Coordinates of C-alpha atoms in Angstrom, one line a residue:
Chain A
X1078 CA -44.0 -25.2 6.7
X1079 CA -40.5 -26.0 5.5
X1080 CA -37.5 -23.7 5.3
X1081 CA -36.6 -23.4 1.6
X1082 CA -33.2 -25.0 0.8
X1083 CA -30.6 -22.6 -0.5
X1084 CA -30.7 -22.4 -4.3
X1085 CA -27.9 -23.4 -6.5
X1086 CA -26.9 -19.8 -7.1
X1087 CA -26.5 -19.2 -3.3
X1088 CA -24.5 -22.4 -2.9
X1089 CA -22.1 -21.5 -5.7
X1090 CA -21.8 -18.0 -4.4
X1091 CA -20.8 -19.4 -1.0
X1092 CA -18.4 -21.7 -2.7
X1093 CA -16.7 -18.8 -4.5
X1094 CA -16.7 -16.7 -1.3
X1095 CA -15.1 -19.5 0.7
X1096 CA -12.5 -20.1 -2.0
X1097 CA -11.5 -16.5 -2.0
X1098 CA -11.3 -16.5 1.8
X1099 CA -9.1 -19.6 1.8
X1100 CA -6.8 -18.2 -0.9
X1101 CA -6.3 -15.1 1.3
X1102 CA -5.8 -16.9 4.6
X1103 CA -3.8 -20.0 3.5
X1104 CA -0.6 -18.0 2.9
X1105 CA -0.6 -16.9 6.5
X1106 CA -0.9 -20.5 7.9
X1107 CA 2.7 -21.6 7.5
X1108 CA 3.9 -18.5 9.4
X1109 CA 1.7 -19.5 12.4
X1110 CA 2.8 -23.1 12.2
X1111 CA 6.5 -22.1 12.2
X1112 CA 6.0 -19.7 15.1
X1113 CA 4.8 -22.5 17.4
X1114 CA 7.2 -25.2 16.3
X1115 CA 10.4 -26.6 17.8
X1116 CA 11.7 -27.6 14.4
X1117 CA 9.8 -27.4 11.2
X1118 CA 11.8 -28.7 8.3
X1119 CA 11.0 -30.1 4.8
X1120 CA 8.9 -32.3 4.2
X1121 CA 6.8 -31.8 7.4
X1122 CA 3.5 -30.3 6.6
X1123 CA 2.6 -30.0 10.3
X1124 CA 5.5 -29.4 12.7
X1125 CA 6.7 -32.7 14.3
X1126 CA 7.1 -31.0 17.7
X1127 CA 5.3 -27.9 19.1
X1128 CA 7.1 -25.4 21.2
X1129 CA 6.8 -21.9 22.7
X1130 CA 10.6 -21.4 22.5
X1131 CA 10.2 -18.6 19.8
X1132 CA 7.6 -16.8 21.9
X1133 CA 9.9 -16.8 25.0
X1134 CA 12.6 -15.2 22.8
X1135 CA 10.4 -12.7 21.1
X1136 CA 8.5 -11.6 24.2
X1137 CA 11.7 -11.3 26.1
X1138 CA 13.9 -9.5 23.6
X1139 CA 13.7 -6.1 22.0
X1140 CA 10.1 -6.6 20.9
X1141 CA 8.6 -4.5 23.6
X1142 CA 10.5 -1.3 22.8
X1143 CA 9.9 -1.8 19.0
X1144 CA 6.2 -2.3 19.6
X1145 CA 6.0 0.9 21.6
X1146 CA 8.0 2.8 18.9
X1147 CA 5.6 1.5 16.2
X1148 CA 2.5 2.4 18.3
X1149 CA 3.8 5.8 19.2
X1150 CA 5.0 6.7 15.7
X1151 CA 1.8 5.4 14.0
X1152 CA -0.4 7.0 16.6
X1153 CA 1.2 10.4 16.3
X1154 CA 1.1 10.1 12.5
X1155 CA -2.6 9.3 12.6
X1156 CA -3.4 12.1 14.9
X1157 CA -1.5 14.8 12.9
X1158 CA -2.8 13.4 9.7
X1159 CA -6.4 13.8 11.0
X1160 CA -5.8 17.3 12.2
X1161 CA -4.5 18.4 8.8
X1162 CA -6.9 16.2 6.7
X1163 CA -10.2 17.5 8.2
X1164 CA -9.8 21.1 7.0
X1165 CA -8.1 20.0 3.7
X1166 CA -10.7 17.4 3.0
X1167 CA -13.4 20.0 3.6
X1168 CA -11.8 22.5 1.2
X1169 CA -11.2 19.9 -1.5
X1170 CA -14.6 18.1 -1.0
X1171 CA -16.9 21.1 -0.7
X1172 CA -15.2 24.1 -2.4
X1173 CA -13.8 24.9 -5.8
X1174 CA -11.1 27.6 -5.6
X1175 CA -8.3 28.9 -7.8
X1176 CA -5.3 26.7 -7.5
X1177 CA -7.3 23.6 -6.4
X1178 CA -5.8 21.5 -9.1
X1179 CA -2.3 22.3 -7.9
X1180 CA -3.2 21.5 -4.3
X1181 CA -4.7 18.2 -5.3
X1182 CA -1.5 17.4 -7.3
X1183 CA 0.6 18.4 -4.3
X1184 CA -1.4 16.1 -2.0
X1185 CA -1.6 13.2 -4.4
X1186 CA 2.0 13.2 -5.8
X1187 CA 3.4 11.5 -2.7
X1188 CA 1.1 8.5 -3.3
X1189 CA 2.9 7.8 -6.6
X1190 CA 6.5 8.7 -5.8
X1191 CA 8.4 5.7 -4.5
X1192 CA 9.2 6.1 -0.8
X1193 CA 12.8 5.1 -1.4
X1194 CA 13.2 8.3 -3.4
X1195 CA 11.9 10.3 -0.5
X1196 CA 14.1 8.4 1.9
X1197 CA 17.3 9.0 0.0
X1198 CA 16.4 12.6 -1.0
X1199 CA 15.8 13.7 2.6
X1200 CA 18.4 12.0 4.7
X1201 CA 21.0 14.7 4.5
X1202 CA 18.4 17.4 5.1
X1203 CA 17.2 15.6 8.2
X1204 CA 20.7 15.1 9.4
X1205 CA 21.4 18.9 9.1
X1206 CA 18.1 19.7 10.8
X1207 CA 18.9 17.4 13.7
X1208 CA 15.9 15.3 12.9
X1209 CA 17.7 12.0 12.0
X1210 CA 17.3 9.3 14.6
X1211 CA 14.5 11.2 16.4
X1212 CA 10.9 10.4 17.0
X1213 CA 9.8 13.7 15.5
X1214 CA 11.9 13.1 12.4
X1215 CA 10.4 9.6 11.8
X1216 CA 6.8 10.9 12.4
X1217 CA 7.4 13.8 9.9
X1218 CA 8.7 11.6 7.2
X1219 CA 5.9 9.0 7.6
X1220 CA 3.4 11.9 7.2
X1221 CA 4.5 12.2 3.6
X1222 CA 2.9 8.9 2.4
X1223 CA 0.3 8.8 5.2
X1224 CA -1.4 12.3 5.2
X1225 CA -2.5 12.0 1.5
X1226 CA -4.6 9.0 2.3
X1227 CA -6.3 10.7 5.2
X1228 CA -7.0 13.8 3.0
X1229 CA -8.4 11.6 0.2
X1230 CA -10.8 9.9 2.6
X1231 CA -11.9 13.2 4.2
X1232 CA -12.4 14.8 0.8
X1233 CA -14.7 11.9 -0.1
X1234 CA -16.6 12.3 3.2
X1235 CA -17.0 16.1 2.8
X1236 CA -18.2 15.7 -0.8
X1237 CA -21.3 14.2 0.6
X1238 CA -21.6 16.4 3.6
X1239 CA -24.6 18.6 4.3
X1240 CA -23.4 21.9 5.8
X1241 CA -26.8 23.3 6.5
X1242 CA -26.9 21.8 10.0
X1243 CA -23.9 24.1 10.8
X1244 CA -26.0 27.1 9.7
X1245 CA -28.8 26.0 12.0
X1246 CA -26.4 25.6 14.9
X1247 CA -25.0 29.1 14.3
X1248 CA -28.5 30.5 14.0
X1249 CA -29.2 29.0 17.4
X1250 CA -26.1 30.9 18.7
X1251 CA -23.3 28.3 18.6
X1252 CA -19.8 29.6 18.2
X1253 CA -17.2 28.3 15.8
X1254 CA -15.7 25.7 18.2
X1255 CA -19.1 24.5 19.4
X1256 CA -20.2 24.0 15.7
X1257 CA -17.0 22.0 15.0
X1258 CA -17.2 20.0 18.2
X1259 CA -21.0 19.4 18.4
X1260 CA -22.0 19.3 14.7
X1261 CA -19.2 18.9 12.2
X1262 CA -17.0 16.3 13.9
X1263 CA -19.9 14.0 15.0
X1264 CA -21.3 14.1 11.5
X1265 CA -18.0 13.0 9.9
X1266 CA -17.0 10.6 12.7
X1267 CA -17.1 7.4 10.5
X1268 CA -14.9 9.2 8.0
X1269 CA -12.5 10.2 10.8
X1270 CA -12.2 6.6 11.9
X1271 CA -11.4 5.4 8.4
X1272 CA -9.0 8.2 7.7
X1273 CA -7.2 7.7 11.0
X1274 CA -7.0 4.0 10.4
X1275 CA -5.5 4.5 7.0
X1276 CA -2.8 6.9 8.2
X1277 CA -2.0 4.5 11.1
X1278 CA -1.5 1.4 8.9
X1279 CA 0.5 3.4 6.3
X1280 CA 2.9 4.5 9.0
X1281 CA 2.8 1.0 10.6
X1282 CA 4.0 -0.5 7.2
X1283 CA 7.0 1.8 6.6
X1284 CA 10.3 0.1 6.5
X1285 CA 12.8 2.0 4.4
X1286 CA 11.8 5.5 5.5
X1287 CA 12.2 4.4 9.1
X1288 CA 15.5 2.7 8.5
X1289 CA 17.0 5.7 6.7
X1290 CA 15.6 8.5 8.9
X1291 CA 15.5 6.6 12.1
X1292 CA 19.2 5.8 11.8
X1293 CA 19.1 2.8 14.0
X1294 CA 17.8 4.7 17.0
X1295 CA 14.1 4.6 16.2
X1296 CA 13.7 0.8 15.8
X1297 CA 10.1 0.1 14.9
X1298 CA 8.7 -3.4 14.5
X1299 CA 9.3 -3.7 10.7
X1300 CA 13.0 -2.7 11.2
X1301 CA 13.4 -5.3 14.0
X1302 CA 11.5 -7.9 12.0
X1303 CA 13.7 -7.6 8.9
X1304 CA 16.8 -7.7 11.0
X1305 CA 15.4 -10.8 12.7
X1306 CA 14.4 -12.4 9.4
X1307 CA 18.0 -12.1 8.2
X1308 CA 19.1 -14.0 11.3
X1309 CA 17.4 -17.1 9.8
X1310 CA 15.4 -18.5 12.8
X1311 CA 12.1 -19.3 11.1
X1312 CA 10.2 -19.8 14.4
X1313 CA 11.4 -16.5 15.9
X1314 CA 10.7 -14.6 12.6
X1315 CA 7.3 -16.2 12.5
X1316 CA 6.4 -15.2 16.1
X1317 CA 7.6 -11.6 15.5
X1318 CA 5.6 -11.5 12.2
X1319 CA 2.5 -12.4 14.2
X1320 CA 3.3 -9.7 16.8
X1321 CA 3.7 -7.2 13.9
X1322 CA 0.4 -8.3 12.2
X1323 CA -1.9 -8.6 15.2
X1324 CA -2.3 -4.9 16.2
X1325 CA -3.4 -3.8 12.7
X1326 CA -5.7 -6.8 12.4
X1327 CA -7.3 -6.0 15.7
X1328 CA -7.7 -2.4 14.7
X1329 CA -9.2 -3.5 11.5
X1330 CA -11.6 -5.8 13.3
X1331 CA -12.6 -2.9 15.6
X1332 CA -13.0 -0.5 12.7
X1333 CA -14.4 -3.0 10.2
X1334 CA -18.0 -1.8 10.4
X1335 CA -17.0 1.6 9.3
X1336 CA -14.5 0.3 6.7
X1337 CA -17.0 -2.0 5.1
X1338 CA -19.5 0.8 4.8
X1339 CA -16.9 3.2 3.4
X1340 CA -16.0 0.5 0.9
X1341 CA -12.3 1.0 1.4
X1342 CA -12.3 3.9 -1.0
X1343 CA -8.9 5.0 0.2
X1344 CA -6.1 3.1 -1.4
X1345 CA -3.9 0.1 -1.8
X1346 CA -1.3 0.9 0.9
Chain B
X379 CA -15.7 36.0 8.0
X380 CA -18.2 33.1 8.5
X381 CA -16.7 30.2 6.4
X382 CA -12.9 30.1 6.3
X383 CA -11.3 30.5 2.9
X384 CA -10.4 27.2 1.2
X385 CA -6.8 28.2 1.0
X386 CA -6.6 28.6 4.7
X387 CA -8.1 25.1 5.1
X388 CA -5.5 23.4 2.9
X389 CA -2.6 25.3 4.5
X390 CA -2.0 22.8 7.3
X391 CA -1.5 19.8 5.1
X392 CA 0.6 21.8 2.6
X393 CA 2.8 23.0 5.5
X394 CA 3.2 19.5 6.9
X395 CA 3.8 17.6 3.7
X396 CA 4.8 20.1 1.1
X397 CA 8.2 21.4 2.2
X398 CA 9.5 18.0 3.0
X399 CA 8.3 16.4 -0.2
X400 CA 9.6 19.3 -2.3
X401 CA 12.9 19.2 -0.4
X402 CA 13.2 15.5 -1.1
X403 CA 12.6 16.0 -4.8
X404 CA 14.9 19.1 -5.1
X405 CA 17.8 17.6 -3.2
X406 CA 17.5 14.3 -5.1
X407 CA 17.6 16.2 -8.5
X408 CA 20.5 18.4 -7.4
X409 CA 22.6 15.5 -6.1
X410 CA 21.8 13.4 -9.1
X411 CA 23.5 16.2 -11.1
X412 CA 26.5 15.8 -8.8
X413 CA 25.8 19.0 -7.0
X414 CA 26.5 18.1 -3.3
X415 CA 28.8 20.7 -1.6
X416 CA 28.7 18.8 1.7
X417 CA 30.9 16.0 0.3
X418 CA 32.9 18.4 -2.0
X419 CA 30.9 17.9 -5.2
X420 CA 30.1 21.4 -6.5
X421 CA 30.1 21.1 -10.2
X422 CA 26.8 20.4 -12.0
X423 CA 27.2 17.6 -14.4
X424 CA 25.3 14.7 -15.9
X425 CA 28.1 12.3 -15.0
X426 CA 25.9 10.1 -12.8
X427 CA 23.2 9.7 -15.5
X428 CA 25.9 9.0 -18.1
X429 CA 27.5 6.2 -16.1
X430 CA 24.0 4.9 -15.1
X431 CA 22.8 4.7 -18.7
X432 CA 25.9 2.7 -19.7
X433 CA 25.4 0.2 -16.9
X434 CA 23.6 -3.0 -17.8
X435 CA 22.5 -3.6 -14.3
X436 CA 20.4 -0.3 -14.4
X437 CA 18.7 -1.4 -17.6
X438 CA 18.0 -4.9 -16.3
X439 CA 16.7 -3.4 -13.0
X440 CA 14.5 -1.0 -14.9
X441 CA 13.0 -3.9 -17.0
X442 CA 12.6 -5.9 -13.8
X443 CA 10.8 -3.1 -12.0
X444 CA 8.5 -2.4 -15.0
X445 CA 7.7 -6.1 -15.2
X446 CA 6.9 -6.4 -11.5
X447 CA 4.7 -3.3 -11.6
X448 CA 2.9 -4.2 -14.8
X449 CA 2.4 -7.9 -14.0
X450 CA 1.2 -7.0 -10.4
X451 CA -1.2 -4.4 -11.7
X452 CA -2.5 -6.5 -14.6
X453 CA -3.0 -9.7 -12.6
X454 CA -4.5 -7.9 -9.6
X455 CA -7.0 -6.2 -11.9
X456 CA -7.8 -9.5 -13.7
X457 CA -8.2 -11.5 -10.5
X458 CA -9.9 -8.7 -8.5
X459 CA -12.5 -7.9 -11.2
X460 CA -13.3 -11.6 -11.9
X461 CA -13.7 -12.2 -8.1
X462 CA -16.0 -9.2 -7.9
X463 CA -18.2 -10.4 -10.8
X464 CA -18.4 -13.8 -9.3
X465 CA -19.2 -12.5 -5.8
X466 CA -21.5 -9.6 -6.6
X467 CA -24.7 -11.5 -5.7
X468 CA -23.3 -12.9 -2.5
X469 CA -21.9 -9.7 -1.2
X470 CA -24.8 -8.1 0.6
X471 CA -25.7 -11.2 2.5
X472 CA -22.4 -12.3 4.1
X473 CA -20.6 -9.9 6.4
X474 CA -18.3 -12.7 7.4
X475 CA -17.1 -13.1 3.8
X476 CA -16.9 -9.4 3.4
X477 CA -14.7 -9.2 6.4
X478 CA -12.5 -12.2 5.5
X479 CA -11.9 -11.0 1.9
X480 CA -10.5 -7.7 3.2
X481 CA -8.4 -9.2 6.0
X482 CA -5.1 -8.7 4.3
X483 CA -5.8 -5.1 3.2
X484 CA -4.4 -3.8 6.5
X485 CA -1.4 -6.2 6.6
X486 CA 2.0 -4.7 5.7
X487 CA 3.7 -6.0 2.6
X488 CA 6.5 -7.1 4.8
X489 CA 4.2 -9.7 6.4
X490 CA 3.0 -10.7 3.0
X491 CA 6.6 -11.1 1.7
X492 CA 7.6 -13.2 4.8
X493 CA 4.5 -15.3 4.3
X494 CA 5.4 -15.9 0.6
X495 CA 8.8 -17.2 1.7
X496 CA 7.1 -19.8 4.0
X497 CA 4.6 -20.6 1.3
X498 CA 6.4 -20.6 -2.0
X499 CA 10.1 -21.4 -1.4
X500 CA 11.5 -24.8 -2.5
X501 CA 11.2 -26.1 1.1
X502 CA 8.0 -24.1 1.7
X503 CA 4.5 -25.1 2.5
X504 CA 3.4 -25.8 -1.1
X505 CA 6.5 -27.8 -1.7
X506 CA 5.7 -29.9 1.4
X507 CA 2.1 -30.4 0.2
X508 CA 3.5 -31.5 -3.2
X509 CA 5.8 -33.9 -1.5
X510 CA 3.0 -35.3 0.7
X511 CA 1.0 -35.8 -2.5
X512 CA 4.0 -37.7 -4.1
X513 CA 4.3 -35.0 -6.8
X514 CA 8.0 -34.4 -5.9
X515 CA 10.7 -36.5 -4.3
X516 CA 12.9 -33.7 -2.8
X517 CA 12.7 -30.0 -2.4
X518 CA 14.8 -29.5 -5.5
X519 CA 11.9 -30.9 -7.5
X520 CA 9.7 -27.9 -6.6
X521 CA 10.0 -25.0 -9.1
X522 CA 11.9 -21.9 -7.9
X523 CA 9.2 -19.3 -7.1
X524 CA 11.2 -17.2 -4.7
X525 CA 14.4 -15.3 -5.6
X526 CA 13.6 -16.5 -9.2
X527 CA 14.5 -14.7 -12.4
X528 CA 10.9 -14.0 -13.3
X529 CA 10.1 -12.4 -9.9
X530 CA 7.1 -14.7 -9.5
X531 CA 7.2 -14.7 -5.7
X532 CA 7.2 -10.8 -5.8
X533 CA 4.3 -10.7 -8.2
X534 CA 2.4 -13.3 -6.2
X535 CA 2.8 -11.2 -3.0
X536 CA 1.4 -8.1 -4.8
X537 CA -1.5 -10.0 -6.3
X538 CA -2.3 -11.6 -3.0
X539 CA -2.4 -8.2 -1.3
X540 CA -3.8 -6.0 -4.1
X541 CA -6.4 -8.2 -5.9
X542 CA -8.7 -7.9 -2.9
X543 CA -8.2 -4.1 -3.0
X544 CA -9.3 -4.1 -6.7
X545 CA -12.2 -6.5 -5.9
X546 CA -13.5 -4.2 -3.1
X547 CA -13.4 -1.2 -5.5
X548 CA -15.1 -3.1 -8.3
X549 CA -17.8 -4.4 -5.9
X550 CA -18.4 -0.9 -4.7
X551 CA -19.1 0.2 -8.3
X552 CA -21.2 -2.9 -9.1
X553 CA -23.3 -2.4 -6.0
X554 CA -24.0 1.3 -6.6
X555 CA -24.8 0.9 -10.3
X556 CA -27.0 -2.2 -10.0
X557 CA -28.0 -4.4 -12.9
X558 CA -30.3 -2.0 -14.7
X559 CA -28.0 -1.1 -17.6
X560 CA -27.1 -4.7 -18.2
X561 CA -30.8 -5.6 -18.1
X562 CA -31.5 -2.9 -20.7
X563 CA -28.7 -4.2 -22.9
X564 CA -30.0 -7.7 -22.5
X565 CA -33.5 -6.8 -23.5
X566 CA -32.1 -5.1 -26.6
X567 CA -30.5 -8.4 -27.6
X568 CA -27.0 -8.2 -26.2
X569 CA -25.5 -11.5 -25.2
X570 CA -23.9 -12.1 -21.8
X571 CA -20.4 -11.5 -23.3
X572 CA -21.5 -8.3 -25.1
X573 CA -23.1 -7.0 -21.9
X574 CA -19.8 -7.6 -20.1
X575 CA -17.7 -6.0 -22.8
X576 CA -19.9 -3.0 -23.6
X577 CA -21.7 -2.3 -20.4
X578 CA -20.1 -3.8 -17.2
X579 CA -16.4 -3.3 -18.0
X580 CA -16.9 0.4 -19.2
X581 CA -18.8 1.0 -15.9
X582 CA -15.9 -0.4 -13.9
X583 CA -13.0 1.4 -15.7
X584 CA -13.3 4.9 -14.2
X585 CA -12.8 3.5 -10.7
X586 CA -10.6 0.5 -11.4
X587 CA -8.1 2.3 -13.7
X588 CA -6.8 4.8 -11.0
X589 CA -6.7 1.9 -8.6
X590 CA -4.6 -0.1 -11.1
X591 CA -2.2 2.9 -11.3
X592 CA -1.8 2.9 -7.5
X593 CA -1.0 -0.8 -7.6
X594 CA 1.5 -0.3 -10.4
X595 CA 3.2 2.6 -8.6
X596 CA 3.3 0.7 -5.3
X597 CA 4.8 -2.5 -6.8
X598 CA 7.2 -0.5 -9.0
X599 CA 8.5 1.4 -6.0
X600 CA 8.4 -1.3 -3.4
X601 CA 11.5 -1.9 -1.4
X602 CA 11.0 -4.7 1.1
X603 CA 9.2 -7.1 -1.2
X604 CA 12.0 -7.4 -3.8
X605 CA 14.5 -7.3 -0.9
X606 CA 13.0 -10.5 0.6
X607 CA 11.7 -12.3 -2.5
X608 CA 14.0 -11.0 -5.3
X609 CA 17.3 -12.0 -6.8
X610 CA 20.5 -10.2 -5.8
X611 CA 21.2 -9.5 -9.5
X612 CA 19.7 -7.6 -11.1
X613 CA 18.2 -5.5 -8.2
X614 CA 14.9 -3.9 -8.7
X615 CA 15.3 -0.1 -9.0
X616 CA 14.3 0.8 -5.5
X617 CA 17.0 -1.6 -4.1
X618 CA 19.5 -0.3 -6.6
X619 CA 18.9 3.3 -5.6
X620 CA 19.3 2.5 -2.0
X621 CA 22.4 0.4 -2.5
X622 CA 24.1 3.0 -4.5
X623 CA 23.0 5.7 -2.1
X624 CA 24.4 4.0 0.9
X625 CA 27.6 2.9 -0.8
X626 CA 30.7 3.6 1.2
X627 CA 32.1 5.2 -2.0
X628 CA 30.5 8.6 -1.7
X629 CA 31.0 9.1 -5.5
X630 CA 28.3 6.5 -6.0
X631 CA 25.6 8.6 -4.2
X632 CA 24.7 10.8 -7.2
X633 CA 24.0 7.6 -9.2
X634 CA 21.6 6.4 -6.4
X635 CA 19.9 9.8 -6.6
X636 CA 19.8 9.5 -10.4
X637 CA 18.0 6.1 -10.1
X638 CA 15.5 7.7 -7.7
X639 CA 14.9 10.6 -10.1
X640 CA 14.4 8.2 -13.1
X641 CA 12.0 6.1 -11.0
X642 CA 9.9 9.1 -10.0
X643 CA 9.7 10.6 -13.5
X644 CA 8.8 7.2 -15.0
X645 CA 6.0 6.4 -12.5
X646 CA 4.4 9.8 -12.8
X647 CA 4.8 9.8 -16.6
X648 CA 3.4 6.3 -17.0
X649 CA 0.5 7.1 -14.7
X650 CA -0.4 10.2 -16.6
X651 CA -0.1 8.5 -20.0
X652 CA -2.2 5.5 -18.9
X653 CA -5.0 7.6 -17.4
X654 CA -5.1 9.8 -20.5
X655 CA -5.3 6.7 -22.7
X656 CA -8.1 5.3 -20.5
X657 CA -10.0 8.7 -20.7
X658 CA -9.7 8.8 -24.5
X659 CA -10.8 5.3 -24.8
X660 CA -13.9 5.9 -22.6
X661 CA -14.8 9.0 -24.7
X662 CA -14.6 6.9 -27.9
X663 CA -16.8 4.2 -26.4
X664 CA -19.3 6.8 -25.3
X665 CA -19.8 8.0 -28.9

């Protein structure tokens, strides 16, 4: 018995798929080449000389603190976004109630409004409240664009959620917290992962909000990266770009099973 | 009380996001009308709007931002939908391809913008490949795709990042609808082109149109992408708003706020207009 050769349709599909993958990955290649080069000038396609110089600078400098700021801020944003998105998603996904339209508008509006408008509109308020230049202030302001994504994902999850298991658990004597902990949260766990991931990467990507509200004290990776990029050392900028991209790529790889199933219903970021 | 009331459930998100967001909007509007007691401005006037609307940089920045948003959304939809139609058969089989084609979704636009500098500038990777292929003699022979008047580098970044987003959404619809409707149209004598125009595209519109609005709003309001890939004159509106707002001359602040207010009104108005046009068109198609 012979294995049937792949048909022409399958081959052309693979060709299309590989073309798309190349188009997506090729733009990242020069950044990686630059990061490992000693000098990488026109017209070299491949660097003439390789070097880890940029990595010694990047791993020795302010990268560590910036990495921790980014992780702490994005982690806190994701955690708070989940805490508020689970009940809100449940209400919007499962119930209709008076004023629902207004709530949806309130939750979705921050997705359309440019973050720079939020940044300039809030900076004096934050200064007066003593939140400028603080961890709490940056987390709060990141929640404005991040929480709506988490709510959107959870609303989609709860729209397909079957609450009758909760009734059964209650009939068997489970209290409110046991129902939440043992029935509801395990049932929506894939949604929680996707929603948390979205909130994390929205926060991870914020530049101008952090710059304006962080006031030079909360220096996350994007703030450090743009300052480095204006310094003009392509190798160092490239290395720091990789440091900035790797954590979200790893998270994506870890969560990709859930994300692919969820079909990335959330948004464009 | 067995099930908590819906209003109680939405309260946390409204408490966390609502006051801050509303405060941002209210203060931006007040300050744009030169009401800002903290720096001694306490008369309400439309002075900031008046000087803004007579400033050519504002109008050119507005056109630039509309162009960036429109071109980014239009091209992302075109590329994303075509890729989805081309890939729909292959999708289920290849998890590797599914993974690879979503790999830049989690990447920040800042990474994309820096990558575009390396890729598209006159001494960038494509210029070097062109030189290696003897297409150009020097870097000056390569077209300016970064910091260029047509914002091509900016648009390229958004298409690179957002076309996969549109593709994933379109694939989701195509996968859940299946090919039955197209097959019925085909058996009734519709050509491939007619199937695409009257069956497939209308099926895609309800999911793709809101996604296009998100892409437009994001490209229109983006800060760091035009900062890295744009020209210094005219500035896209988000950069103009920030520059005026952080001007050492405090009197310029209301103008920065006015730019922010105009941007916000425009993006919400255009999104509402576009979605209502789409809805009306779908209703007419359905008749």
